[in-house]
Tab-separated table of C-alpha atoms in Angstrom:
chain	number	residue	atom	x	y	z
A	26	CYS	CA	247.759	27.442	-137.037
A	27	LEU	CA	250.358	24.690	-137.328
A	28	GLU	CA	251.057	25.575	-140.963
A	29	CYS	CA	251.750	29.199	-140.047
A	30	PHE	CA	254.355	28.303	-137.426
A	31	GLY	CA	255.663	25.039	-138.923
A	32	ASN	CA	255.689	25.701	-142.667
A	33	ALA	CA	258.000	27.833	-144.798
A	34	LYS	CA	258.817	28.729	-148.379
A	35	THR	CA	261.487	26.551	-149.997
A	36	VAL	CA	262.841	26.710	-153.538
A	37	ARG	CA	260.379	23.932	-154.476
A	38	ASN	CA	257.263	24.851	-152.501
A	39	ASP	CA	255.770	28.118	-151.230
A	40	ASN	CA	254.169	26.350	-148.262
A	41	SER	CA	256.412	23.433	-147.354
A	42	SER	CA	255.900	21.563	-144.088
A	43	ARG	CA	259.172	21.752	-142.158
A	44	PHE	CA	258.103	19.498	-139.306
A	45	GLY	CA	256.906	15.935	-139.047
A	46	LYS	CA	253.789	14.761	-137.280
A	47	PHE	CA	251.946	11.561	-136.492
A	48	MET	CA	248.177	11.875	-136.113
A	49	GLN	CA	245.852	9.349	-134.526
A	50	VAL	CA	242.422	9.846	-136.088
A	51	LYS	CA	239.951	8.330	-133.607
A	52	PHE	CA	236.559	6.710	-134.227
A	53	ASP	CA	233.802	5.389	-131.989
A	54	ASP	CA	232.436	1.832	-132.186
A	55	LYS	CA	230.005	2.924	-134.903
A	56	GLY	CA	232.768	4.277	-137.129
A	57	TYR	CA	232.083	7.965	-136.521
A	58	LEU	CA	235.010	10.370	-136.271
A	59	ILE	CA	235.297	11.557	-132.671
A	60	GLY	CA	238.721	13.181	-132.351
A	61	ALA	CA	242.419	13.157	-133.040
A	62	ASN	CA	245.779	13.405	-131.316
A	63	ILE	CA	248.895	14.952	-132.868
A	64	THR	CA	252.488	14.071	-132.056
A	65	LYS	CA	255.060	16.542	-133.377
A	66	TYR	CA	258.691	15.669	-134.026
A	67	LEU	CA	261.835	16.899	-135.755
A	68	LEU	CA	261.053	20.580	-136.259
A	69	GLU	CA	263.640	22.010	-138.664
A	70	LYS	CA	265.309	24.274	-136.133
A	71	SER	CA	267.915	25.776	-138.451
A	72	ARG	CA	265.056	27.551	-140.249
A	73	ILE	CA	264.353	29.525	-137.073
A	74	VAL	CA	267.633	31.441	-137.380
A	75	THR	CA	268.413	31.439	-141.110
A	76	ALA	CA	267.304	30.287	-144.559
A	77	SER	CA	269.056	29.243	-147.752
A	78	LYS	CA	269.079	31.484	-150.825
A	79	ASN	CA	265.583	32.103	-152.271
A	80	GLU	CA	263.949	30.521	-149.214
A	81	ARG	CA	262.254	31.933	-146.130
A	82	VAL	CA	262.216	31.126	-142.446
A	83	TYR	CA	258.880	30.110	-140.876
A	84	HIS	CA	255.790	32.039	-142.007
A	85	GLY	CA	254.986	33.198	-138.478
A	86	LEU	CA	258.250	35.135	-138.265
A	87	TYR	CA	257.117	37.302	-141.183
A	88	LEU	CA	253.521	37.728	-140.046
A	89	VAL	CA	254.558	39.438	-136.818
A	90	VAL	CA	255.994	42.214	-139.008
A	91	ARG	CA	252.978	42.286	-141.345
A	92	GLY	CA	250.328	42.384	-138.615
A	93	LYS	CA	248.425	45.318	-137.177
A	94	ASP	CA	250.317	44.891	-133.886
A	95	ALA	CA	253.797	45.180	-135.438
A	96	ALA	CA	254.560	48.479	-133.706
A	97	GLN	CA	253.730	46.901	-130.345
A	98	TYR	CA	256.496	44.357	-130.976
A	99	LYS	CA	258.839	47.011	-132.457
A	100	CYS	CA	258.809	45.176	-135.797
A	101	GLU	CA	258.490	47.867	-138.450
A	102	LYS	CA	259.888	46.224	-141.614
A	103	ASP	CA	261.497	43.048	-142.965
A	104	SER	CA	264.849	44.696	-143.684
A	105	GLN	CA	265.179	45.427	-139.971
A	106	PHE	CA	265.906	41.751	-139.216
A	107	THR	CA	268.764	39.531	-140.376
A	108	VAL	CA	266.646	36.414	-139.804
A	109	LEU	CA	263.980	37.526	-142.296
A	110	THR	CA	266.439	38.614	-144.986
A	111	ALA	CA	268.848	35.667	-144.700
A	112	GLY	CA	267.515	33.932	-147.813
A	113	LYS	CA	267.109	37.204	-149.744
A	114	CYS	CA	263.431	36.357	-150.214
A	115	VAL	CA	260.906	38.095	-147.967
A	116	ASN	CA	257.664	37.861	-149.952
A	117	ASN	CA	255.550	34.785	-150.592
A	118	LYS	CA	252.098	33.647	-151.698
A	119	GLU	CA	251.323	32.045	-148.330
A	120	PHE	CA	250.921	33.742	-144.930
A	121	ASP	CA	252.277	37.067	-146.067
A	122	THR	CA	249.672	39.790	-145.510
A	123	LYS	CA	248.029	41.804	-142.751
A	124	GLU	CA	244.770	39.969	-143.452
A	125	GLU	CA	246.465	36.582	-143.034
A	126	TYR	CA	247.953	37.744	-139.729
A	127	GLN	CA	244.436	38.412	-138.474
A	128	MET	CA	243.227	35.087	-139.888
A	129	VAL	CA	245.931	33.269	-137.903
A	130	CYS	CA	245.041	35.194	-134.735
A	131	ASP	CA	241.375	34.215	-135.169
A	132	SER	CA	242.360	30.594	-135.841
A	133	LEU	CA	244.454	30.490	-132.670
A	134	VAL	CA	241.474	31.683	-130.636
A	135	SER	CA	239.290	29.013	-132.275
A	136	VAL	CA	241.573	26.229	-131.000
A	137	GLY	CA	241.479	27.502	-127.438
A	138	VAL	CA	244.261	30.103	-127.297
A	139	SER	CA	243.111	33.197	-125.418
A	140	PRO	CA	243.656	36.663	-126.948
A	141	ALA	CA	246.229	37.386	-124.222
A	142	GLU	CA	248.066	34.161	-125.120
A	143	VAL	CA	248.009	35.108	-128.809
A	144	THR	CA	249.730	38.365	-127.872
A	145	SER	CA	252.308	36.445	-125.841
A	146	MET	CA	252.934	34.012	-128.705
A	147	PHE	CA	253.759	36.773	-131.154
A	148	ALA	CA	255.817	38.556	-128.492
A	149	VAL	CA	258.038	35.461	-128.314
A	150	VAL	CA	258.262	35.370	-132.123
A	151	ALA	CA	259.222	39.056	-132.197
A	152	ALA	CA	261.817	38.484	-129.474
A	153	ILE	CA	263.398	35.784	-131.628
A	154	LEU	CA	263.661	38.269	-134.508
A	155	HIS	CA	265.333	40.870	-132.293
A	156	LEU	CA	267.731	38.272	-130.868
A	157	GLY	CA	268.718	37.404	-134.424
A	158	ASN	CA	270.167	40.902	-134.762
A	159	VAL	CA	272.414	40.537	-131.712
A	160	GLN	CA	276.133	40.255	-132.514
A	161	PHE	CA	279.225	39.776	-130.390
A	162	GLN	CA	282.766	41.104	-130.573
A	163	PRO	CA	285.969	39.993	-128.785
A	164	ASP	CA	287.292	41.846	-125.776
A	165	GLU	CA	290.074	41.255	-123.251
A	166	GLU	CA	288.073	38.791	-121.163
A	167	GLY	CA	286.140	36.944	-123.867
A	168	SER	CA	283.420	38.779	-125.754
A	169	THR	CA	280.921	41.570	-125.435
A	170	ILE	CA	277.721	42.584	-127.194
A	171	THR	CA	278.280	45.178	-129.917
A	172	ALA	CA	276.893	48.670	-129.381
A	173	SER	CA	274.601	48.331	-132.409
A	174	SER	CA	273.089	45.192	-130.879
A	175	GLN	CA	271.985	46.776	-127.611
A	176	HIS	CA	268.587	47.690	-129.043
A	177	GLY	CA	267.983	44.051	-130.002
A	178	VAL	CA	268.921	42.741	-126.562
A	179	ASN	CA	266.867	45.381	-124.773
A	180	THR	CA	263.777	44.802	-126.914
A	181	ALA	CA	264.018	41.000	-126.677
A	182	ALA	CA	264.335	41.192	-122.898
A	183	GLN	CA	261.273	43.438	-122.686
A	184	LEU	CA	259.201	41.159	-124.914
A	185	LEU	CA	260.227	38.068	-122.929
A	186	GLN	CA	259.712	39.964	-119.654
A	187	ILE	CA	263.117	39.034	-118.276
A	188	ASP	CA	266.015	41.039	-116.873
A	189	GLN	CA	268.318	42.301	-119.621
A	190	ALA	CA	271.438	42.004	-117.469
A	191	VAL	CA	270.666	38.361	-116.745
A	192	MET	CA	270.188	37.668	-120.457
A	193	GLU	CA	273.481	39.314	-121.357
A	194	LYS	CA	275.325	37.352	-118.675
A	195	GLU	CA	273.910	34.081	-120.022
A	196	PHE	CA	275.107	34.961	-123.525
A	197	LEU	CA	278.624	35.939	-122.487
A	198	THR	CA	279.470	33.342	-119.824
A	199	THR	CA	278.982	29.696	-118.950
A	200	THR	CA	279.343	27.770	-115.702
A	201	ILE	CA	281.450	24.628	-115.456
A	202	SER	CA	282.166	22.268	-112.580
A	203	VAL	CA	285.829	21.661	-111.683
A	204	ALA	CA	286.799	19.496	-108.694
A	205	GLY	CA	283.392	20.006	-107.170
A	206	GLN	CA	283.503	23.776	-107.584
A	207	ARG	CA	281.402	25.780	-110.032
A	208	ILE	CA	283.454	28.227	-112.060
A	209	THR	CA	282.152	30.950	-114.352
A	210	LYS	CA	283.952	31.023	-117.698
A	211	THR	CA	283.736	33.755	-120.337
A	212	LEU	CA	282.838	32.802	-123.907
A	213	ASN	CA	284.402	33.897	-127.179
A	214	PRO	CA	282.138	35.546	-129.814
A	215	THR	CA	281.541	32.268	-131.685
A	216	ALA	CA	280.445	30.404	-128.552
A	217	ALA	CA	278.272	33.328	-127.466
A	218	ALA	CA	276.565	33.409	-130.871
A	219	ASP	CA	275.978	29.642	-130.686
A	220	GLY	CA	274.325	30.066	-127.290
A	221	LYS	CA	272.124	32.869	-128.576
A	222	GLU	CA	270.952	30.782	-131.546
A	223	ALA	CA	270.293	27.821	-129.257
A	224	LEU	CA	267.997	30.072	-127.201
A	225	MET	CA	266.169	31.254	-130.323
A	226	LYS	CA	265.613	27.669	-131.448
A	227	ALA	CA	264.477	26.508	-127.994
A	228	LEU	CA	261.975	29.368	-127.667
A	229	TYR	CA	260.376	28.662	-131.028
A	230	ASP	CA	260.341	24.884	-130.574
A	231	LEU	CA	258.716	25.129	-127.129
A	232	GLU	CA	256.106	27.564	-128.411
A	233	PHE	CA	255.319	25.279	-131.328
A	234	GLN	CA	254.935	22.274	-129.008
A	235	TRP	CA	252.665	24.356	-126.764
A	236	LEU	CA	250.491	25.119	-129.797
A	237	VAL	CA	250.306	21.419	-130.695
A	238	ASP	CA	249.212	20.707	-127.109
A	239	LYS	CA	246.492	23.341	-127.414
A	240	CYS	CA	245.216	21.692	-130.597
A	241	ASN	CA	245.180	18.324	-128.841
A	242	GLU	CA	243.171	19.740	-125.948
A	243	LEU	CA	240.482	20.671	-128.483
A	244	LEU	CA	240.679	17.596	-130.719
A	245	ASP	CA	241.546	14.722	-128.410
A	246	THR	CA	239.048	12.498	-126.650
A	247	ASP	CA	239.276	9.687	-124.169
A	248	SER	CA	241.436	6.864	-125.473
A	249	SER	CA	239.780	4.858	-128.220
A	250	SER	CA	240.672	1.409	-129.477
A	251	CYS	CA	239.574	2.407	-132.977
A	252	TRP	CA	241.967	4.725	-134.742
A	253	ILE	CA	243.855	5.229	-137.990
A	254	GLY	CA	247.450	6.487	-137.919
A	255	LEU	CA	248.506	9.155	-140.406
A	256	LEU	CA	252.205	9.932	-140.763
A	257	ASP	CA	253.092	13.267	-142.367
A	258	ILE	CA	256.821	13.241	-143.064
A	259	PHE	CA	259.112	15.802	-144.674
A	260	GLY	CA	259.842	15.510	-148.355
A	261	PHE	CA	263.219	13.979	-149.236
A	262	GLU	CA	265.304	16.788	-150.703
A	263	ASP	CA	268.891	17.193	-151.840
A	264	PHE	CA	269.993	20.814	-151.825
A	265	GLU	CA	273.201	22.461	-152.998
A	266	VAL	CA	274.013	22.911	-149.294
A	267	ASN	CA	272.338	20.455	-146.903
A	268	SER	CA	271.928	21.233	-143.214
A	269	PHE	CA	272.235	18.722	-140.380
A	270	GLU	CA	268.437	18.869	-140.046
A	271	GLN	CA	268.112	17.887	-143.708
A	272	LEU	CA	270.351	14.885	-143.067
A	273	CYS	CA	268.057	13.852	-140.196
A	274	ILE	CA	264.982	14.375	-142.359
A	275	ASN	CA	266.399	12.296	-145.207
A	276	LEU	CA	267.573	9.591	-142.803
A	277	THR	CA	264.058	9.389	-141.339
A	278	ASN	CA	262.621	9.003	-144.824
A	279	GLU	CA	265.155	6.324	-145.744
A	280	THR	CA	264.398	4.428	-142.508
A	281	LEU	CA	260.658	4.563	-143.193
A	282	GLN	CA	261.304	3.393	-146.745
A	283	GLY	CA	263.389	0.511	-145.375
A	284	HIS	CA	260.524	-0.400	-143.030
A	285	TYR	CA	258.140	-0.304	-145.982
A	286	ASN	CA	260.502	-2.466	-148.047
A	287	THR	CA	260.653	-5.069	-145.284
A	288	TYR	CA	256.953	-5.339	-144.542
A	289	ILE	CA	255.472	-4.720	-147.982
A	290	PHE	CA	258.028	-6.179	-150.375
A	291	GLN	CA	260.320	-8.597	-148.567
A	292	LYS	CA	257.744	-10.364	-146.399
A	293	ASP	CA	255.284	-10.664	-149.296
A	294	LEU	CA	258.029	-12.104	-151.498
A	295	ASP	CA	258.950	-14.605	-148.777
A	296	GLU	CA	255.320	-15.654	-148.478
A	297	CYS	CA	255.027	-16.127	-152.226
A	298	ARG	CA	258.198	-18.223	-152.321
A	299	ALA	CA	256.881	-20.373	-149.460
A	300	GLU	CA	253.832	-21.085	-151.649
A	301	GLY	CA	256.075	-22.139	-154.503
A	302	ILE	CA	255.638	-19.024	-156.637
A	303	ASP	CA	258.656	-17.985	-158.690
A	304	MET	CA	259.474	-14.396	-157.679
A	305	SER	CA	262.899	-14.145	-159.316
A	306	MET	CA	261.622	-11.515	-161.742
A	307	VAL	CA	260.585	-9.127	-158.950
A	308	GLU	CA	263.281	-6.690	-157.877
A	309	PHE	CA	263.281	-3.627	-155.631
A	310	PRO	CA	266.098	-1.366	-154.456
A	311	ASP	CA	267.393	-2.133	-150.976
A	312	ASN	CA	268.398	1.048	-149.140
A	313	GLU	CA	269.840	-0.721	-146.091
A	314	PRO	CA	273.472	0.091	-147.079
A	315	CYS	CA	272.551	3.785	-147.136
A	316	ILE	CA	270.972	3.573	-143.663
A	317	GLN	CA	273.931	1.649	-142.257
A	318	MET	CA	276.386	4.172	-143.678
A	319	ILE	CA	274.772	6.815	-141.488
A	320	THR	CA	273.642	4.919	-138.372
A	321	ALA	CA	275.926	1.887	-137.925
A	322	LYS	CA	278.993	1.811	-135.689
A	323	GLY	CA	281.684	3.652	-137.614
A	324	GLY	CA	279.006	5.467	-139.604
A	325	VAL	CA	278.459	9.197	-139.995
A	326	LEU	CA	276.496	9.760	-136.781
A	327	SER	CA	278.690	7.628	-134.516
A	328	MET	CA	281.811	9.369	-135.808
A	329	LEU	CA	280.112	12.725	-135.268
A	330	ASP	CA	279.338	11.734	-131.656
A	331	GLU	CA	282.978	10.747	-131.214
A	332	GLU	CA	284.184	14.056	-132.601
A	333	CYS	CA	281.832	16.027	-130.346
A	334	SER	CA	283.110	14.166	-127.279
A	335	LEU	CA	286.703	15.198	-127.980
A	336	GLY	CA	287.971	18.275	-126.227
A	337	LYS	CA	289.551	19.591	-129.436
A	338	GLY	CA	287.062	18.244	-131.948
A	339	SER	CA	286.380	20.448	-134.958
A	340	ASP	CA	284.545	20.549	-138.266
A	341	LEU	CA	287.805	20.061	-140.163
A	342	SER	CA	288.916	17.017	-138.192
A	343	PHE	CA	285.457	15.475	-138.607
A	344	LEU	CA	285.656	16.124	-142.350
A	345	ALA	CA	289.068	14.435	-142.431
A	346	LYS	CA	287.576	11.333	-140.785
A	347	MET	CA	284.757	11.265	-143.336
A	348	SER	CA	287.294	11.447	-146.155
């Protein structure tokens, strides 16, 4: 279940985990396995709305089109959706057939998701696909939804069971507080598109967390003092174009490697030296400068925070600071 909604095809792996998780595997006082608890973190949200060349978005976004219920969600074919075709790669060896759609549905039921909830889950996934097709154009007041996008908005609203007019208003306007008064402000097409993508990401992330919670309801037991922690982290990758999520993923890996260096290498070396053992021949790369470059005051992230706090901050001015 988690692989279907949290894994995707990359240029290096047809079934790559694009989320991190920490699992407590629990045992009783006799050493028998009695349960587990999963903590999810850092879902790669950019992959909900787009994918790099020769890659795919999450498997589940394709299965809703492949499945026997595709017509119910008004998902007839891959080419219908910009999200699915973003990476110009729609087929894959993993989670890509009608049979696998049914297998996932059966698996969801086995972890405690009711058939009605399975239908709702894929309705949310389909709504995300339809929202991906929605585009905006400028008008005299700010922006408006293009005529060709009305079908996407209407279908998404129906699948999410919300009022279409309310959804459109949320895309096209924002509310700000000025001198104690709340003022409605219209958004330009870029800001409207950003808000739409933020909604798509939030919907998918919340659904994924809900699924993790369902798995925990089945697997978890009363707290146990005997457990083994398993950390499943993203692979460190360096692409031709790296997203902000990839920076966070790589930073997490570098931080974990630094932790490993400290507690496995450095402390052991210190202990050996204290015992009079010559350790001058043992060397290992220290990645602390790399971590500090990103996280320290004046580093990449702090300067990004500063740029975001400026009223006229922009990508170009942030790039100038990095140069």
